[in-house]
mmCIF file of C-alpha atoms and ligand atoms in Angstrom:
data_model
loop_
_atom_site.group_PDB
_atom_site.id
_atom_site.type_symbol
_atom_site.label_atom_id
_atom_site.label_comp_id
_atom_site.label_asym_id
_atom_site.label_seq_id
_atom_site.Cartn_x
_atom_site.Cartn_y
_atom_site.Cartn_z
ATOM 1 C CA UNK A 1 15.489 -18.520 -5.553
ATOM 2 C CA UNK A 2 14.338 -15.070 -5.417
ATOM 3 C CA UNK A 3 15.019 -13.285 -8.827
ATOM 4 C CA UNK A 4 16.994 -10.372 -8.834
ATOM 5 C CA UNK A 5 15.897 -10.531 -12.614
ATOM 6 C CA UNK A 6 12.238 -9.501 -11.049
ATOM 7 C CA UNK A 7 12.239 -5.919 -12.533
ATOM 8 C CA UNK A 8 10.553 -4.364 -9.634
ATOM 9 C CA UNK A 9 13.521 -5.581 -7.267
ATOM 10 C CA UNK A 10 16.096 -4.454 -9.756
ATOM 11 C CA UNK A 11 14.444 -1.114 -9.278
ATOM 12 C CA UNK A 12 14.608 -1.082 -5.660
ATOM 13 C CA UNK A 13 18.177 -1.878 -5.725
ATOM 14 C CA UNK A 14 18.579 1.150 -7.183
ATOM 15 C CA UNK A 15 18.719 0.387 -11.181
ATOM 16 C CA UNK A 16 17.249 2.037 -14.053
ATOM 17 C CA UNK A 17 15.233 -0.420 -16.008
ATOM 18 C CA UNK A 18 13.637 0.755 -19.207
ATOM 19 C CA UNK A 19 10.794 0.856 -19.905
ATOM 20 C CA UNK A 20 9.844 0.710 -16.355
ATOM 21 C CA UNK A 21 8.039 -2.023 -14.461
ATOM 22 C CA UNK A 22 4.560 -1.262 -13.822
ATOM 23 C CA UNK A 23 1.765 -2.365 -11.216
ATOM 24 C CA UNK A 24 -1.341 -0.119 -10.145
ATOM 25 C CA UNK A 25 -2.269 0.569 -6.513
ATOM 26 C CA UNK A 26 -5.728 -1.312 -5.889
ATOM 27 C CA UNK A 27 -5.146 -3.156 -9.035
ATOM 28 C CA UNK A 28 -7.379 -5.871 -7.614
ATOM 29 C CA UNK A 29 -10.732 -4.304 -7.300
ATOM 30 C CA UNK A 30 -14.222 -3.465 -8.441
ATOM 31 C CA UNK A 31 -13.181 -1.940 -11.645
ATOM 32 C CA UNK A 32 -12.597 -5.647 -12.932
ATOM 33 C CA UNK A 33 -15.872 -7.451 -13.738
ATOM 34 C CA UNK A 34 -13.961 -10.764 -12.561
ATOM 35 C CA UNK A 35 -13.375 -9.149 -9.189
ATOM 36 C CA UNK A 36 -16.805 -8.242 -8.909
ATOM 37 C CA UNK A 37 -18.066 -11.641 -9.719
ATOM 38 C CA UNK A 38 -15.696 -13.297 -7.015
ATOM 39 C CA UNK A 39 -16.379 -10.673 -4.250
ATOM 40 C CA UNK A 40 -20.231 -11.637 -5.109
ATOM 41 C CA UNK A 41 -19.692 -15.256 -3.871
ATOM 42 C CA UNK A 42 -17.360 -14.262 -0.930
ATOM 43 C CA UNK A 43 -19.731 -13.043 1.808
ATOM 44 C CA UNK A 44 -18.264 -10.421 3.513
ATOM 45 C CA UNK A 45 -15.190 -8.464 2.312
ATOM 46 C CA UNK A 46 -13.149 -9.855 5.142
ATOM 47 C CA UNK A 47 -14.016 -13.599 4.314
ATOM 48 C CA UNK A 48 -12.520 -12.431 1.033
ATOM 49 C CA UNK A 49 -9.341 -11.474 2.483
ATOM 50 C CA UNK A 50 -9.314 -14.594 4.802
ATOM 51 C CA UNK A 51 -10.126 -17.259 2.363
ATOM 52 C CA UNK A 52 -6.940 -18.147 0.673
ATOM 53 C CA UNK A 53 -8.626 -19.684 -2.335
ATOM 54 C CA UNK A 54 -10.493 -16.482 -3.178
ATOM 55 C CA UNK A 55 -7.771 -14.239 -2.140
ATOM 56 C CA UNK A 56 -5.270 -16.104 -4.327
ATOM 57 C CA UNK A 57 -7.832 -15.739 -7.082
ATOM 58 C CA UNK A 58 -8.736 -12.033 -6.953
ATOM 59 C CA UNK A 59 -4.912 -11.386 -6.572
ATOM 60 C CA UNK A 60 -4.032 -13.192 -9.636
ATOM 61 C CA UNK A 61 -6.912 -11.896 -11.882
ATOM 62 C CA UNK A 62 -5.231 -8.613 -12.949
ATOM 63 C CA UNK A 63 -1.787 -10.379 -13.451
ATOM 64 C CA UNK A 64 -3.722 -12.690 -15.885
ATOM 65 C CA UNK A 65 -5.644 -9.737 -17.473
ATOM 66 C CA UNK A 66 -2.566 -7.331 -17.797
ATOM 67 C CA UNK A 67 0.681 -9.210 -17.126
ATOM 68 C CA UNK A 68 1.650 -6.543 -14.388
ATOM 69 C CA UNK A 69 5.099 -6.856 -13.236
ATOM 70 C CA UNK A 70 4.195 -7.008 -9.590
ATOM 71 C CA UNK A 71 1.140 -8.886 -7.843
ATOM 72 C CA UNK A 72 -0.023 -7.042 -4.616
ATOM 73 C CA UNK A 73 -1.260 -9.493 -1.900
ATOM 74 C CA UNK A 74 -5.236 -9.153 -1.797
ATOM 75 C CA UNK A 75 -5.944 -7.810 1.556
ATOM 76 C CA UNK A 76 -6.771 -4.980 3.344
ATOM 77 C CA UNK A 77 -4.662 -2.587 5.855
ATOM 78 C CA UNK A 78 -7.487 -2.957 8.531
ATOM 79 C CA UNK A 79 -7.048 -6.487 8.951
ATOM 80 C CA UNK A 80 -4.600 -5.425 12.020
ATOM 81 C CA UNK A 81 -7.481 -3.677 13.691
ATOM 82 C CA UNK A 82 -9.365 -6.635 12.993
ATOM 83 C CA UNK A 83 -6.918 -9.039 14.510
ATOM 84 C CA UNK A 84 -6.748 -6.499 17.663
ATOM 85 C CA UNK A 85 -10.437 -7.568 18.130
ATOM 86 C CA UNK A 86 -11.786 -3.985 17.208
ATOM 87 C CA UNK A 87 -14.961 -5.688 15.330
ATOM 88 C CA UNK A 88 -14.070 -4.517 11.925
ATOM 89 C CA UNK A 89 -16.980 -4.321 9.245
ATOM 90 C CA UNK A 90 -17.063 -3.340 5.672
ATOM 91 C CA UNK A 91 -20.647 -1.837 5.051
ATOM 92 C CA UNK A 92 -21.569 -1.908 1.395
ATOM 93 C CA UNK A 93 -21.566 1.909 0.404
ATOM 94 C CA UNK A 94 -20.225 3.024 3.661
ATOM 95 C CA UNK A 95 -16.676 2.021 3.964
ATOM 96 C CA UNK A 96 -15.116 0.177 6.900
ATOM 97 C CA UNK A 97 -16.328 0.492 10.216
ATOM 98 C CA UNK A 98 -14.936 -0.514 13.588
ATOM 99 C CA UNK A 99 -15.300 -0.185 17.388
ATOM 100 C CA UNK A 100 -13.875 3.392 18.348
ATOM 101 C CA UNK A 101 -10.700 2.871 20.722
ATOM 102 C CA UNK A 102 -10.362 5.209 23.610
ATOM 103 C CA UNK A 103 -7.539 5.815 25.887
ATOM 104 C CA UNK A 104 -8.655 2.875 28.238
ATOM 105 C CA UNK A 105 -8.874 0.673 25.101
ATOM 106 C CA UNK A 106 -5.227 1.546 24.024
ATOM 107 C CA UNK A 107 -3.876 0.532 27.541
ATOM 108 C CA UNK A 108 -5.376 -3.112 27.463
ATOM 109 C CA UNK A 109 -4.333 -3.117 23.883
ATOM 110 C CA UNK A 110 -2.373 -6.600 23.404
ATOM 111 C CA UNK A 111 -0.116 -7.708 20.658
ATOM 112 C CA UNK A 112 -0.677 -11.626 21.219
ATOM 113 C CA UNK A 113 -2.745 -13.858 18.997
ATOM 114 C CA UNK A 114 -2.383 -11.188 15.957
ATOM 115 C CA UNK A 115 -0.308 -13.370 13.680
ATOM 116 C CA UNK A 116 -2.258 -16.534 14.351
ATOM 117 C CA UNK A 117 -5.530 -14.489 13.390
ATOM 118 C CA UNK A 118 -3.807 -13.362 10.223
ATOM 119 C CA UNK A 119 -2.404 -16.933 9.475
ATOM 120 C CA UNK A 120 -4.925 -17.144 6.243
ATOM 121 C CA UNK A 121 -3.278 -14.159 4.702
ATOM 122 C CA UNK A 122 0.065 -15.343 5.215
ATOM 123 C CA UNK A 123 -1.160 -18.643 3.909
ATOM 124 C CA UNK A 124 -2.382 -16.554 0.557
ATOM 125 C CA UNK A 125 1.250 -15.015 0.024
ATOM 126 C CA UNK A 126 2.903 -18.685 0.154
ATOM 127 C CA UNK A 127 0.580 -19.741 -2.363
ATOM 128 C CA UNK A 128 0.914 -16.731 -4.423
ATOM 129 C CA UNK A 129 4.481 -17.464 -4.704
ATOM 130 C CA UNK A 130 4.091 -20.485 -6.176
ATOM 131 C CA UNK A 131 1.363 -19.606 -8.558
ATOM 132 C CA UNK A 132 2.666 -16.365 -10.077
ATOM 133 C CA UNK A 133 4.854 -16.147 -13.121
ATOM 134 C CA UNK A 134 8.753 -16.537 -11.896
ATOM 135 C CA UNK A 135 9.186 -13.076 -13.396
ATOM 136 C CA UNK A 136 6.385 -11.395 -11.289
ATOM 137 C CA UNK A 137 7.273 -9.596 -8.077
ATOM 138 C CA UNK A 138 5.132 -10.361 -4.984
ATOM 139 C CA UNK A 139 4.443 -7.393 -3.055
ATOM 140 C CA UNK A 140 3.152 -7.839 0.392
ATOM 141 C CA UNK A 141 2.044 -4.606 2.295
ATOM 142 C CA UNK A 142 0.579 -3.269 5.633
ATOM 143 C CA UNK A 143 -0.864 0.016 6.539
ATOM 144 C CA UNK A 144 1.454 2.387 8.293
ATOM 145 C CA UNK A 145 0.534 3.054 12.282
ATOM 146 C CA UNK A 146 -0.631 6.648 11.537
ATOM 147 C CA UNK A 147 -3.367 5.820 9.016
ATOM 148 C CA UNK A 148 -4.230 2.552 10.921
ATOM 149 C CA UNK A 149 -4.588 4.582 13.975
ATOM 150 C CA UNK A 150 -6.849 7.007 12.201
ATOM 151 C CA UNK A 151 -9.784 4.516 11.590
ATOM 152 C CA UNK A 152 -9.305 2.808 14.845
ATOM 153 C CA UNK A 153 -9.723 6.168 16.880
ATOM 154 C CA UNK A 154 -12.683 7.567 14.657
ATOM 155 C CA UNK A 155 -14.217 3.772 14.172
ATOM 156 C CA UNK A 156 -14.852 4.745 10.329
ATOM 157 C CA UNK A 157 -13.314 6.722 7.659
ATOM 158 C CA UNK A 158 -13.559 10.769 7.569
ATOM 159 C CA UNK A 159 -12.688 13.422 5.357
ATOM 160 C CA UNK A 160 -9.611 14.936 7.144
ATOM 161 C CA UNK A 161 -8.714 12.527 10.138
ATOM 162 C CA UNK A 162 -9.795 15.152 12.731
ATOM 163 C CA UNK A 163 -10.902 12.686 15.350
ATOM 164 C CA UNK A 164 -7.542 11.337 15.524
ATOM 165 C CA UNK A 165 -5.640 14.380 15.370
ATOM 166 C CA UNK A 166 -7.628 15.929 18.113
ATOM 167 C CA UNK A 167 -7.186 12.456 20.211
ATOM 168 C CA UNK A 168 -3.653 12.923 19.723
ATOM 169 C CA UNK A 169 -3.502 16.600 21.086
ATOM 170 C CA UNK A 170 -5.592 15.604 24.127
ATOM 171 C CA UNK A 171 -3.952 12.282 24.570
ATOM 172 C CA UNK A 172 -0.332 12.408 23.817
ATOM 173 C CA UNK A 173 0.852 9.229 25.923
ATOM 174 C CA UNK A 174 -2.155 6.830 24.925
ATOM 175 C CA UNK A 175 -1.652 7.803 21.027
ATOM 176 C CA UNK A 176 2.274 7.364 21.036
ATOM 177 C CA UNK A 177 1.528 3.957 22.925
ATOM 178 C CA UNK A 178 -1.136 3.169 20.081
ATOM 179 C CA UNK A 179 1.390 3.897 17.134
ATOM 180 C CA UNK A 180 4.153 2.064 18.882
ATOM 181 C CA UNK A 181 2.035 -1.128 19.414
ATOM 182 C CA UNK A 182 1.066 -0.948 15.720
ATOM 183 C CA UNK A 183 4.481 -0.356 14.570
ATOM 184 C CA UNK A 184 5.750 -3.448 16.466
ATOM 185 C CA UNK A 185 2.747 -5.661 15.106
ATOM 186 C CA UNK A 186 3.059 -4.632 11.805
ATOM 187 C CA UNK A 187 6.724 -5.295 11.512
ATOM 188 C CA UNK A 188 6.190 -8.879 12.481
ATOM 189 C CA UNK A 189 3.252 -8.752 10.079
ATOM 190 C CA UNK A 190 5.466 -7.676 7.312
ATOM 191 C CA UNK A 191 8.217 -10.103 8.386
ATOM 192 C CA UNK A 192 5.908 -13.076 8.243
ATOM 193 C CA UNK A 193 5.007 -11.915 4.510
ATOM 194 C CA UNK A 194 8.385 -11.843 3.638
ATOM 195 C CA UNK A 195 9.080 -15.166 4.943
ATOM 196 C CA UNK A 196 6.021 -16.536 3.292
ATOM 197 C CA UNK A 197 7.508 -15.322 -0.402
ATOM 198 C CA UNK A 198 6.786 -11.697 -0.653
ATOM 199 C CA UNK A 199 9.770 -10.434 -2.637
ATOM 200 C CA UNK A 200 9.028 -6.738 -1.418
ATOM 201 C CA UNK A 201 6.559 -5.058 0.883
ATOM 202 C CA UNK A 202 4.929 -1.620 0.770
ATOM 203 C CA UNK A 203 3.776 0.429 3.825
ATOM 204 C CA UNK A 204 0.808 2.615 3.069
ATOM 205 C CA UNK A 205 0.239 5.748 4.947
ATOM 206 C CA UNK A 206 -2.632 7.213 3.085
ATOM 207 C CA UNK A 207 -3.411 9.960 5.544
ATOM 208 C CA UNK A 208 0.217 11.286 5.986
ATOM 209 C CA UNK A 209 -0.890 14.403 4.363
ATOM 210 C CA UNK A 210 -3.359 15.920 7.065
ATOM 211 C CA UNK A 211 -0.588 16.026 9.712
ATOM 212 C CA UNK A 212 0.989 19.342 10.833
ATOM 213 C CA UNK A 213 4.928 19.685 10.615
ATOM 214 C CA UNK A 214 5.803 18.313 14.180
ATOM 215 C CA UNK A 215 2.961 15.609 14.014
ATOM 216 C CA UNK A 216 4.329 14.426 10.394
ATOM 217 C CA UNK A 217 7.763 13.804 12.270
ATOM 218 C CA UNK A 218 6.194 12.248 15.209
ATOM 219 C CA UNK A 219 3.584 10.271 13.757
ATOM 220 C CA UNK A 220 4.377 9.292 10.211
ATOM 221 C CA UNK A 221 8.144 9.321 10.162
ATOM 222 C CA UNK A 222 9.044 7.862 13.459
ATOM 223 C CA UNK A 223 6.886 4.793 13.513
ATOM 224 C CA UNK A 224 7.619 3.821 9.877
ATOM 225 C CA UNK A 225 11.142 4.211 10.777
ATOM 226 C CA UNK A 226 10.828 2.053 13.637
ATOM 227 C CA UNK A 227 9.159 -0.668 11.695
ATOM 228 C CA UNK A 228 11.703 -0.521 8.828
ATOM 229 C CA UNK A 229 14.421 -1.020 11.403
ATOM 230 C CA UNK A 230 12.811 -3.913 12.972
ATOM 231 C CA UNK A 231 12.123 -5.543 9.533
ATOM 232 C CA UNK A 232 15.851 -4.854 8.401
ATOM 233 C CA UNK A 233 17.206 -6.010 11.792
ATOM 234 C CA UNK A 234 15.645 -9.345 11.240
ATOM 235 C CA UNK A 235 15.650 -9.549 7.532
ATOM 236 C CA UNK A 236 18.535 -7.410 6.350
ATOM 237 C CA UNK A 237 17.830 -8.217 2.717
ATOM 238 C CA UNK A 238 14.280 -6.695 2.784
ATOM 239 C CA UNK A 239 12.694 -4.408 0.249
ATOM 240 C CA UNK A 240 10.500 -1.617 1.218
ATOM 241 C CA UNK A 241 8.576 0.858 -0.551
ATOM 242 C CA UNK A 242 6.944 3.654 1.588
ATOM 243 C CA UNK A 243 3.881 5.274 0.431
ATOM 244 C CA UNK A 244 3.104 8.631 2.457
ATOM 245 C CA UNK A 245 0.130 10.174 0.595
ATOM 246 C CA UNK A 246 0.334 14.097 0.548
ATOM 247 C CA UNK A 247 3.734 14.323 2.283
ATOM 248 C CA UNK A 248 4.735 16.937 -0.348
ATOM 249 C CA UNK A 249 7.660 18.515 0.811
ATOM 250 C CA UNK A 250 8.455 16.262 3.536
ATOM 251 C CA UNK A 251 9.291 13.434 0.913
ATOM 252 C CA UNK A 252 13.014 14.324 0.971
ATOM 253 C CA UNK A 253 13.524 13.852 4.718
ATOM 254 C CA UNK A 254 11.107 11.015 4.909
ATOM 255 C CA UNK A 255 12.611 8.923 2.462
ATOM 256 C CA UNK A 256 16.078 9.698 4.524
ATOM 257 C CA UNK A 257 14.868 9.248 7.873
ATOM 258 C CA UNK A 258 12.856 5.961 7.136
ATOM 259 C CA UNK A 259 15.225 4.483 5.205
ATOM 260 C CA UNK A 260 12.707 3.177 2.915
ATOM 261 C CA UNK A 261 14.049 1.825 -0.498
ATOM 262 C CA UNK A 262 11.665 3.349 -2.459
ATOM 263 C CA UNK A 263 8.960 6.218 -1.802
ATOM 264 C CA UNK A 264 5.699 6.324 -3.171
ATOM 265 C CA UNK A 265 4.731 9.657 -4.783
ATOM 266 C CA UNK A 266 0.987 10.863 -4.888
ATOM 267 C CA UNK A 267 -0.046 12.785 -8.148
ATOM 268 C CA UNK A 268 0.397 16.170 -6.355
ATOM 269 C CA UNK A 269 4.037 15.653 -6.285
ATOM 270 C CA UNK A 270 5.310 18.225 -9.042
ATOM 271 C CA UNK A 271 7.375 16.018 -11.333
ATOM 272 C CA UNK A 272 10.354 18.515 -11.062
ATOM 273 C CA UNK A 273 10.285 17.632 -7.419
ATOM 274 C CA UNK A 274 9.795 14.189 -8.132
ATOM 275 C CA UNK A 275 12.979 14.071 -10.288
ATOM 276 C CA UNK A 276 15.281 15.844 -7.228
ATOM 277 C CA UNK A 277 13.883 12.867 -5.109
ATOM 278 C CA UNK A 278 14.672 10.327 -7.743
ATOM 279 C CA UNK A 279 18.523 11.412 -7.242
ATOM 280 C CA UNK A 280 18.184 10.177 -3.717
ATOM 281 C CA UNK A 281 16.644 6.783 -5.062
ATOM 282 C CA UNK A 282 14.065 4.826 -6.700
ATOM 283 C CA UNK A 283 10.588 6.353 -6.663
ATOM 284 C CA UNK A 284 7.167 5.020 -7.593
ATOM 285 C CA UNK A 285 4.211 6.696 -9.260
ATOM 286 C CA UNK A 286 2.390 8.992 -9.860
ATOM 287 C CA UNK A 287 -0.318 9.213 -12.242
ATOM 288 C CA UNK A 288 -3.663 10.669 -11.066
ATOM 289 C CA UNK A 289 -6.072 7.618 -11.250
ATOM 290 C CA UNK A 290 -8.802 10.158 -12.562
ATOM 291 C CA UNK A 291 -6.613 10.159 -15.744
ATOM 292 C CA UNK A 292 -7.401 6.275 -16.084
ATOM 293 C CA UNK A 293 -11.172 7.125 -15.708
ATOM 294 C CA UNK A 294 -10.862 9.823 -18.507
ATOM 295 C CA UNK A 295 -8.749 7.761 -20.844
ATOM 296 C CA UNK A 296 -7.588 9.167 -24.337
ATOM 297 C CA UNK A 297 -5.356 12.218 -24.369
ATOM 298 C CA UNK A 298 -5.317 12.897 -20.627
ATOM 299 C CA UNK A 299 -4.323 9.670 -20.027
ATOM 300 C CA UNK A 300 -1.278 9.430 -22.632
ATOM 301 C CA UNK A 301 -0.314 12.934 -21.746
ATOM 302 C CA UNK A 302 0.134 12.096 -18.021
ATOM 303 C CA UNK A 303 1.778 9.169 -19.033
ATOM 304 C CA UNK A 304 4.277 10.741 -21.222
ATOM 305 C CA UNK A 305 5.057 13.389 -18.608
ATOM 306 C CA UNK A 306 6.059 10.851 -15.971
ATOM 307 C CA UNK A 307 8.267 8.996 -18.511
ATOM 308 C CA UNK A 308 9.710 12.213 -19.978
ATOM 309 C CA UNK A 309 10.516 13.232 -16.514
ATOM 310 C CA UNK A 310 11.321 10.172 -14.654
ATOM 311 C CA UNK A 311 12.096 7.541 -17.098
ATOM 312 C CA UNK A 312 15.904 7.942 -16.976
ATOM 313 C CA UNK A 313 16.252 6.794 -13.544
ATOM 314 C CA UNK A 314 15.052 4.435 -11.167
ATOM 315 C CA UNK A 315 11.151 4.433 -11.471
ATOM 316 C CA UNK A 316 8.429 2.113 -10.886
ATOM 317 C CA UNK A 317 5.475 3.085 -12.782
ATOM 318 C CA UNK A 318 2.202 3.303 -10.951
ATOM 319 C CA UNK A 319 -0.777 5.451 -9.866
ATOM 320 C CA UNK A 320 -0.627 8.279 -7.284
ATOM 321 C CA UNK A 321 -3.342 6.712 -5.206
ATOM 322 C CA UNK A 322 -5.485 3.476 -5.947
ATOM 323 C CA UNK A 323 -7.291 2.714 -9.050
ATOM 324 C CA UNK A 324 -11.122 3.716 -8.600
ATOM 325 C CA UNK A 325 -14.065 1.406 -9.552
ATOM 326 C CA UNK A 326 -15.249 3.717 -12.212
ATOM 327 C CA UNK A 327 -11.647 3.091 -14.107
ATOM 328 C CA UNK A 328 -12.328 1.399 -17.666
ATOM 329 C CA UNK A 329 -10.381 -1.720 -17.686
ATOM 330 C CA UNK A 330 -9.691 -0.804 -21.473
ATOM 331 C CA UNK A 331 -7.852 2.303 -20.345
ATOM 332 C CA UNK A 332 -5.405 -0.032 -18.179
ATOM 333 C CA UNK A 333 -4.637 -1.992 -21.306
ATOM 334 C CA UNK A 334 -3.668 1.361 -22.963
ATOM 335 C CA UNK A 335 -1.717 2.384 -20.139
ATOM 336 C CA UNK A 336 0.387 -0.817 -19.961
ATOM 337 C CA UNK A 337 1.148 -0.678 -23.701
ATOM 338 C CA UNK A 338 2.175 2.881 -23.398
ATOM 339 C CA UNK A 339 4.475 2.577 -20.690
ATOM 340 C CA UNK A 340 5.873 -0.644 -21.964
ATOM 341 C CA UNK A 341 6.114 0.995 -25.571
ATOM 342 C CA UNK A 342 8.479 3.698 -23.908
ATOM 343 C CA UNK A 343 11.999 3.445 -25.268
ATOM 344 C CA UNK A 344 14.795 4.655 -23.256
HETATM 345 O O1 CP3 B 401 -5.155 -4.576 -5.092
HETATM 346 C C1 CP3 B 401 -4.807 -4.154 -4.085
HETATM 347 O O2 CP3 B 401 -4.339 -3.061 -3.956
HETATM 348 C C2 CP3 B 401 -4.705 -4.961 -2.791
HETATM 349 C C3 CP3 B 401 -5.839 -5.125 -2.096
HETATM 350 C C4 CP3 B 401 -6.053 -3.752 -1.053
HETATM 351 C C5 CP3 B 401 -7.164 -3.332 -0.851
HETATM 352 N N1 CP3 B 401 -6.798 -2.189 0.216
HETATM 353 C C6 CP3 B 401 -8.505 -4.093 -1.317
HETATM 354 C C7 CP3 B 401 -9.977 -3.300 -0.818
HETATM 355 C C8 CP3 B 401 -4.970 -2.691 -0.547
HETATM 356 C C9 CP3 B 401 -3.588 -2.682 -0.763
HETATM 357 C C10 CP3 B 401 -5.817 -1.982 0.167
HETATM 358 C C11 CP3 B 401 -5.105 -0.753 1.129
HETATM 359 C C12 CP3 B 401 -5.771 -0.388 1.900
HETATM 360 N N2 CP3 B 401 -7.272 -0.217 2.669
HETATM 361 C C13 CP3 B 401 -5.737 1.288 2.168
HETATM 362 C C14 CP3 B 401 -4.426 2.068 1.611
HETATM 363 C C15 CP3 B 401 -4.527 2.594 0.571
HETATM 364 C C16 CP3 B 401 -5.365 3.650 -0.113
HETATM 365 O O3 CP3 B 401 -6.230 3.070 -1.002
HETATM 366 O O4 CP3 B 401 -5.211 4.601 0.612
HETATM 367 C C17 CP3 B 401 -6.712 2.123 3.011
HETATM 368 C C18 CP3 B 401 -6.815 3.246 3.445
HETATM 369 C C19 CP3 B 401 -7.560 0.973 2.956
HETATM 370 C C20 CP3 B 401 -8.783 0.930 4.032
HETATM 371 C C21 CP3 B 401 -9.861 0.584 2.950
HETATM 372 N N3 CP3 B 401 -10.482 -0.595 2.500
HETATM 373 C C22 CP3 B 401 -10.883 1.446 2.943
HETATM 374 C C23 CP3 B 401 -11.054 3.107 3.195
HETATM 375 C C24 CP3 B 401 -11.931 0.852 2.041
HETATM 376 C C25 CP3 B 401 -13.374 1.260 1.803
HETATM 377 C C26 CP3 B 401 -13.210 2.132 0.575
HETATM 378 C C27 CP3 B 401 -13.460 1.341 -0.820
HETATM 379 O O5 CP3 B 401 -12.570 1.753 -1.715
HETATM 380 O O6 CP3 B 401 -14.005 0.773 -0.919
HETATM 381 C C28 CP3 B 401 -11.504 -0.282 1.916
HETATM 382 C C29 CP3 B 401 -12.074 -1.607 0.985
HETATM 383 C C30 CP3 B 401 -11.299 -2.268 0.010
HETATM 384 N N4 CP3 B 401 -10.055 -2.802 0.192
HETATM 385 C C31 CP3 B 401 -12.048 -2.946 -1.291
HETATM 386 C C32 CP3 B 401 -10.816 -3.358 -1.991
HETATM 387 C C33 CP3 B 401 -10.864 -4.034 -3.287
HETATM 388 C C34 CP3 B 401 -13.179 -2.601 -1.753
HETATM 389 C C35 CP3 B 401 -14.254 -3.295 -0.968
HETATM 390 C C36 CP3 B 401 -15.058 -4.178 -1.586
HETATM 391 O O7 CP3 B 401 -14.813 -4.936 -2.732
HETATM 392 O O8 CP3 B 401 -16.284 -4.603 -1.266
#
């Protein structure tokens, strides 16, 4: 039975839950000593993602410590390019790397075998749903085509994704093909996660904010709308959160056009605008992760402002981007206490 009593699902259905449910993007990660310990035994980062015993363990660590309302599958958005044979590596201190793809590589891309390659991740989802407390929502996820494509084209992270923007101007047809291949594969991957027990899924478009107006429509809105359409056509009950970081004023149209159940908000979204967006449906966010590093009054004030402006409507309390390795685990305890102490 999938529980409508899972608070995050209630919010995704449009209800106001008070106090709001809370989880944090990147809640399993290097700020936790128990994560660093497991990570040290895993070999490579991808080994950690592809070993269900270990991936289940690190997913559960923040649930045991804090009792978040959601667990997010431990994996990475770059397992898709890895499954597409792009030779993905996570080099300590340098971030992700892979073989950069060109127009010829894009025409040769084949989606076959991707789900077989990702079978261990799906197995992790299955085990997690069995091991998690009944009331904890299990979130699956994947990257949005644009964000995944930026890494595939550059072969590594860049400050502003200039290589992918340039490639899209020079080779628009190849670029559109890359996005549509990624959209189809990612939708099937999300469906597999839902079938394995994910209660809802989040699509991360971390680099949406570097796109111009037309490109936002073509590269951020269109492929995500397509993914959501595919997922809903096969699994009509699917609950989907779309997080387009830096999308700003585009967010209103982004929700309408993608038909996501909830939209994630980064910390630069003004709370007055966030309240407008909340009139159209649930929102998730948007505390600056640096407030969790700083702690004290800046943490308290940031939490209170969100609760005051968004606490009377459908809200999933979260950060505006992932928690950073510098965050103090005790500040997370304080964050949860303060959010949960909030009365309607
Ligand atoms: O706890 C969770 O949120 C679940 C796991 C998760 C990870 N990555 C684990 C991870 C999730 C949801 C992601 C998403 C992800 N990965 C995104 C989108 C969200 C965002 O933060 O913008 C992106 C762009 C990536 C790609 C990626 N993975 C980068 C750029 C890096 C290196 C930078 C960094 O933070 O280290 C990673 C590595 C990564 N993914 C780590 C973790 C815990 C750290 C690697 C390690 O432990 O050695």
